[in-house]
Amino acid sequence: MGARIDEHGSVIRIGVVDDHRSILVGIAVMLNAREGVHVVAVGRTVAELLSVSQRIDVVLLDLLLSDGSSSARNIAALAATGARVLAFTDRSSAGAHREAMRAGAVGTIRKTDDVTQIVSRLRAAARGRSKAASDAASDACRTSGVIVALSAR
């Protein structure tokens, strides 16, 4: 399974950085079972991921790594390789979302999101489209004093 060509005739190469081994294994298994995406590298730190000589299209990056590294520096280091970075977080705060976006992430994904949503955001990121977790975007509007009513799609 996994690495099967999608309807667009391509496979998106995914990297995952998370300091929890169970998250690394779980997300790799779930993503590799989907068409058009394939986890080619994982690491418990950004340095570990970057030590793997694989071309990576999109990286899922845990924002709070136990190595004490800065999420902004991590995003910048990954983006410098040409990979698009999606912040992979268990927080849905507007602050975390804004910080990641300012650092160069193309969007955020909550670890609690369904795998279908995660794959959709990975595909959007690979195509150069920014797609943020809807709750974080909604929180950002609320905290800025703007009230926005979005329709369901």
PDB file of C-alpha atoms in Angstrom:
ATOM      1  CA  MET A   1       0.000   0.000   0.000  1.00  0.00           C
ATOM      2  CA  GLY A   2       0.977   3.649  -0.026  1.00  0.00           C
ATOM      3  CA  ALA A   3       3.016   5.313  -2.741  1.00  0.00           C
ATOM      4  CA  ARG A   4       0.206   4.483  -5.164  1.00  0.00           C
ATOM      5  CA  ILE A   5      -0.145   7.151  -7.802  1.00  0.00           C
ATOM      6  CA  ASP A   6      -3.070   9.515  -7.235  1.00  0.00           C
ATOM      7  CA  GLU A   7      -5.556  10.761  -9.815  1.00  0.00           C
ATOM      8  CA  HIS A   8      -3.070  13.482 -10.812  1.00  0.00           C
ATOM      9  CA  GLY A   9      -0.372  10.905 -11.620  1.00  0.00           C
ATOM     10  CA  SER A  10       1.983  11.794  -8.787  1.00  0.00           C
ATOM     11  CA  VAL A  11       3.064  10.867  -5.292  1.00  0.00           C
ATOM     12  CA  ILE A  12       3.650  13.530  -2.637  1.00  0.00           C
ATOM     13  CA  ARG A  13       6.784  12.781  -0.596  1.00  0.00           C
ATOM     14  CA  ILE A  14       6.141  13.500   3.083  1.00  0.00           C
ATOM     15  CA  GLY A  15       8.539  14.076   5.977  1.00  0.00           C
ATOM     16  CA  VAL A  16       7.372  14.024   9.589  1.00  0.00           C
ATOM     17  CA  VAL A  17       9.115  15.567  12.611  1.00  0.00           C
ATOM     18  CA  ASP A  18       7.724  14.707  16.036  1.00  0.00           C
ATOM     19  CA  ASP A  19       9.499  13.815  19.258  1.00  0.00           C
ATOM     20  CA  HIS A  20       6.938  11.123  20.100  1.00  0.00           C
ATOM     21  CA  ARG A  21       7.770   7.836  18.384  1.00  0.00           C
ATOM     22  CA  SER A  22       4.140   6.664  18.539  1.00  0.00           C
ATOM     23  CA  ILE A  23       3.056   9.740  16.564  1.00  0.00           C
ATOM     24  CA  LEU A  24       5.794   9.139  13.966  1.00  0.00           C
ATOM     25  CA  VAL A  25       4.832   5.499  13.492  1.00  0.00           C
ATOM     26  CA  GLY A  26       1.082   6.109  13.590  1.00  0.00           C
ATOM     27  CA  ILE A  27       0.997   8.972  11.094  1.00  0.00           C
ATOM     28  CA  ALA A  28       3.394   7.141   8.745  1.00  0.00           C
ATOM     29  CA  VAL A  29       1.198   4.024   8.742  1.00  0.00           C
ATOM     30  CA  MET A  30      -1.992   6.030   8.198  1.00  0.00           C
ATOM     31  CA  LEU A  31      -0.549   8.175   5.409  1.00  0.00           C
ATOM     32  CA  ASN A  32       1.190   5.322   3.624  1.00  0.00           C
ATOM     33  CA  ALA A  33      -2.175   3.559   3.369  1.00  0.00           C
ATOM     34  CA  ARG A  34      -3.490   6.464   1.244  1.00  0.00           C
ATOM     35  CA  GLU A  35      -3.103   6.963  -2.484  1.00  0.00           C
ATOM     36  CA  GLY A  36      -0.808   9.681  -3.687  1.00  0.00           C
ATOM     37  CA  VAL A  37       1.112  10.298  -0.451  1.00  0.00           C
ATOM     38  CA  HIS A  38       4.143   8.489   0.910  1.00  0.00           C
ATOM     39  CA  VAL A  39       6.153   9.137   4.072  1.00  0.00           C
ATOM     40  CA  VAL A  40       9.773   9.002   2.919  1.00  0.00           C
ATOM     41  CA  ALA A  41      11.481  10.245   6.090  1.00  0.00           C
ATOM     42  CA  VAL A  42      10.774  10.757   9.779  1.00  0.00           C
ATOM     43  CA  GLY A  43      12.781  12.310  12.569  1.00  0.00           C
ATOM     44  CA  ARG A  44      12.501  13.158  16.227  1.00  0.00           C
ATOM     45  CA  THR A  45      14.278  16.450  15.490  1.00  0.00           C
ATOM     46  CA  VAL A  46      14.615  18.631  12.400  1.00  0.00           C
ATOM     47  CA  ALA A  47      18.329  17.786  12.228  1.00  0.00           C
ATOM     48  CA  GLU A  48      17.481  14.073  12.198  1.00  0.00           C
ATOM     49  CA  LEU A  49      14.992  14.534   9.357  1.00  0.00           C
ATOM     50  CA  LEU A  50      17.431  16.668   7.367  1.00  0.00           C
ATOM     51  CA  SER A  51      20.149  14.012   7.727  1.00  0.00           C
ATOM     52  CA  VAL A  52      18.089  11.695   5.513  1.00  0.00           C
ATOM     53  CA  SER A  53      18.961  12.238   1.872  1.00  0.00           C
ATOM     54  CA  GLN A  54      15.447  12.131   0.452  1.00  0.00           C
ATOM     55  CA  ARG A  55      13.632  14.796  -1.512  1.00  0.00           C
ATOM     56  CA  ILE A  56      10.641  15.863   0.559  1.00  0.00           C
ATOM     57  CA  ASP A  57       7.696  17.840  -0.801  1.00  0.00           C
ATOM     58  CA  VAL A  58       5.834  18.566   2.447  1.00  0.00           C
ATOM     59  CA  VAL A  59       6.901  18.276   6.097  1.00  0.00           C
ATOM     60  CA  LEU A  60       4.536  17.815   9.030  1.00  0.00           C
ATOM     61  CA  LEU A  61       6.351  19.583  11.881  1.00  0.00           C
ATOM     62  CA  ASP A  62       5.472  19.301  15.554  1.00  0.00           C
ATOM     63  CA  LEU A  63       5.860  22.840  16.903  1.00  0.00           C
ATOM     64  CA  LEU A  64       6.840  21.798  20.439  1.00  0.00           C
ATOM     65  CA  LEU A  65       9.850  19.509  20.237  1.00  0.00           C
ATOM     66  CA  SER A  66      11.537  18.382  23.451  1.00  0.00           C
ATOM     67  CA  ASP A  67      15.000  19.288  22.124  1.00  0.00           C
ATOM     68  CA  GLY A  68      14.271  22.933  22.985  1.00  0.00           C
ATOM     69  CA  SER A  69      14.503  24.071  19.380  1.00  0.00           C
ATOM     70  CA  SER A  70      12.590  27.094  18.161  1.00  0.00           C
ATOM     71  CA  SER A  71       9.608  26.419  15.912  1.00  0.00           C
ATOM     72  CA  ALA A  72      10.501  29.479  13.822  1.00  0.00           C
ATOM     73  CA  ARG A  73      14.064  28.234  13.236  1.00  0.00           C
ATOM     74  CA  ASN A  74      12.803  24.725  12.502  1.00  0.00           C
ATOM     75  CA  ILE A  75      10.318  26.006   9.929  1.00  0.00           C
ATOM     76  CA  ALA A  76      12.987  28.182   8.304  1.00  0.00           C
ATOM     77  CA  ALA A  77      15.482  25.281   8.117  1.00  0.00           C
ATOM     78  CA  LEU A  78      12.913  22.990   6.515  1.00  0.00           C
ATOM     79  CA  ALA A  79      11.617  25.631   4.109  1.00  0.00           C
ATOM     80  CA  ALA A  80      15.213  26.306   3.000  1.00  0.00           C
ATOM     81  CA  THR A  81      15.289  22.774   1.544  1.00  0.00           C
ATOM     82  CA  GLY A  82      12.372  23.634  -0.751  1.00  0.00           C
ATOM     83  CA  ALA A  83       9.856  21.629   1.280  1.00  0.00           C
ATOM     84  CA  ARG A  84       6.572  23.187   2.279  1.00  0.00           C
ATOM     85  CA  VAL A  85       5.981  23.040   6.024  1.00  0.00           C
ATOM     86  CA  LEU A  86       2.695  22.311   7.760  1.00  0.00           C
ATOM     87  CA  ALA A  87       2.651  22.883  11.501  1.00  0.00           C
ATOM     88  CA  PHE A  88       1.433  19.648  13.112  1.00  0.00           C
ATOM     89  CA  THR A  89       0.136  20.559  16.528  1.00  0.00           C
ATOM     90  CA  ASP A  90      -2.142  19.468  19.328  1.00  0.00           C
ATOM     91  CA  ARG A  91      -2.878  23.123  20.068  1.00  0.00           C
ATOM     92  CA  SER A  92      -5.534  25.032  18.180  1.00  0.00           C
ATOM     93  CA  SER A  93      -4.631  28.473  19.477  1.00  0.00           C
ATOM     94  CA  ALA A  94      -4.621  31.420  17.131  1.00  0.00           C
ATOM     95  CA  GLY A  95      -1.208  32.405  18.538  1.00  0.00           C
ATOM     96  CA  ALA A  96       0.404  29.112  17.539  1.00  0.00           C
ATOM     97  CA  HIS A  97      -1.155  29.383  14.088  1.00  0.00           C
ATOM     98  CA  ARG A  98       0.043  32.973  13.563  1.00  0.00           C
ATOM     99  CA  GLU A  99       3.556  32.168  14.824  1.00  0.00           C
ATOM    100  CA  ALA A 100       3.893  29.221  12.442  1.00  0.00           C
ATOM    101  CA  MET A 101       2.579  31.207   9.478  1.00  0.00           C
ATOM    102  CA  ARG A 102       4.912  34.145  10.214  1.00  0.00           C
ATOM    103  CA  ALA A 103       7.851  31.716  10.309  1.00  0.00           C
ATOM    104  CA  GLY A 104       7.001  30.381   6.840  1.00  0.00           C
ATOM    105  CA  ALA A 105       4.646  27.462   7.385  1.00  0.00           C
ATOM    106  CA  VAL A 106       2.003  27.152   4.685  1.00  0.00           C
ATOM    107  CA  GLY A 107      -0.655  26.002   7.140  1.00  0.00           C
ATOM    108  CA  THR A 108      -1.480  24.125  10.297  1.00  0.00           C
ATOM    109  CA  ILE A 109      -2.904  20.705  10.992  1.00  0.00           C
ATOM    110  CA  ARG A 110      -4.143  19.518  14.351  1.00  0.00           C
ATOM    111  CA  LYS A 111      -2.982  16.094  15.469  1.00  0.00           C
ATOM    112  CA  THR A 112      -6.620  15.365  16.282  1.00  0.00           C
ATOM    113  CA  ASP A 113      -7.752  15.957  12.678  1.00  0.00           C
ATOM    114  CA  ASP A 114      -9.075  12.988  10.744  1.00  0.00           C
ATOM    115  CA  VAL A 115      -6.556  11.402   8.360  1.00  0.00           C
ATOM    116  CA  THR A 116      -8.748  12.443   5.417  1.00  0.00           C
ATOM    117  CA  GLN A 117      -8.376  16.099   6.472  1.00  0.00           C
ATOM    118  CA  ILE A 118      -4.631  15.671   6.951  1.00  0.00           C
ATOM    119  CA  VAL A 119      -4.221  14.165   3.469  1.00  0.00           C
ATOM    120  CA  SER A 120      -6.321  16.953   1.969  1.00  0.00           C
ATOM    121  CA  ARG A 121      -4.111  19.605   3.576  1.00  0.00           C
ATOM    122  CA  LEU A 122      -0.948  17.780   2.493  1.00  0.00           C
ATOM    123  CA  ARG A 123      -2.201  17.756  -1.099  1.00  0.00           C
ATOM    124  CA  ALA A 124      -3.131  21.434  -0.930  1.00  0.00           C
ATOM    125  CA  ALA A 125       0.300  22.309   0.463  1.00  0.00           C
ATOM    126  CA  ALA A 126       2.053  20.288  -2.238  1.00  0.00           C
ATOM    127  CA  ARG A 127       0.104  22.235  -4.882  1.00  0.00           C
ATOM    128  CA  GLY A 128       1.216  25.499  -3.282  1.00  0.00           C
ATOM    129  CA  ARG A 129      -2.070  26.290  -1.617  1.00  0.00           C
ATOM    130  CA  SER A 130      -2.141  27.405   1.991  1.00  0.00           C
ATOM    131  CA  LYS A 131      -4.830  25.786   4.054  1.00  0.00           C
ATOM    132  CA  ALA A 132      -5.127  26.426   7.768  1.00  0.00           C
ATOM    133  CA  ALA A 133      -6.946  24.437  10.391  1.00  0.00           C
ATOM    134  CA  SER A 134     -10.414  25.970  10.416  1.00  0.00           C
ATOM    135  CA  ASP A 135     -10.565  26.387  14.183  1.00  0.00           C
ATOM    136  CA  ALA A 136      -7.257  28.273  14.254  1.00  0.00           C
ATOM    137  CA  ALA A 137      -8.380  30.583  11.466  1.00  0.00           C
ATOM    138  CA  SER A 138     -11.667  31.175  13.231  1.00  0.00           C
ATOM    139  CA  ASP A 139      -9.846  31.856  16.522  1.00  0.00           C
ATOM    140  CA  ALA A 140      -7.566  34.339  14.743  1.00  0.00           C
ATOM    141  CA  CYS A 141     -10.595  36.277  13.516  1.00  0.00           C
ATOM    142  CA  ARG A 142     -12.199  36.277  16.966  1.00  0.00           C
ATOM    143  CA  THR A 143      -9.041  37.449  18.747  1.00  0.00           C
ATOM    144  CA  SER A 144      -8.521  40.265  16.246  1.00  0.00           C
ATOM    145  CA  GLY A 145     -11.945  41.694  17.087  1.00  0.00           C
ATOM    146  CA  VAL A 146     -13.437  40.680  13.753  1.00  0.00           C
ATOM    147  CA  ILE A 147     -16.524  38.511  13.790  1.00  0.00           C
ATOM    148  CA  VAL A 148     -16.869  36.317  10.746  1.00  0.00           C
ATOM    149  CA  ALA A 149     -19.715  33.939   9.952  1.00  0.00           C
ATOM    150  CA  LEU A 150     -18.514  31.242   7.562  1.00  0.00           C
ATOM    151  CA  SER A 151     -20.855  28.952   5.726  1.00  0.00           C
ATOM    152  CA  ALA A 152     -20.375  25.181   5.877  1.00  0.00           C
ATOM    153  CA  ARG A 153     -18.857  23.655   2.733  1.00  0.00           C
TER     154      ARG A 153
END
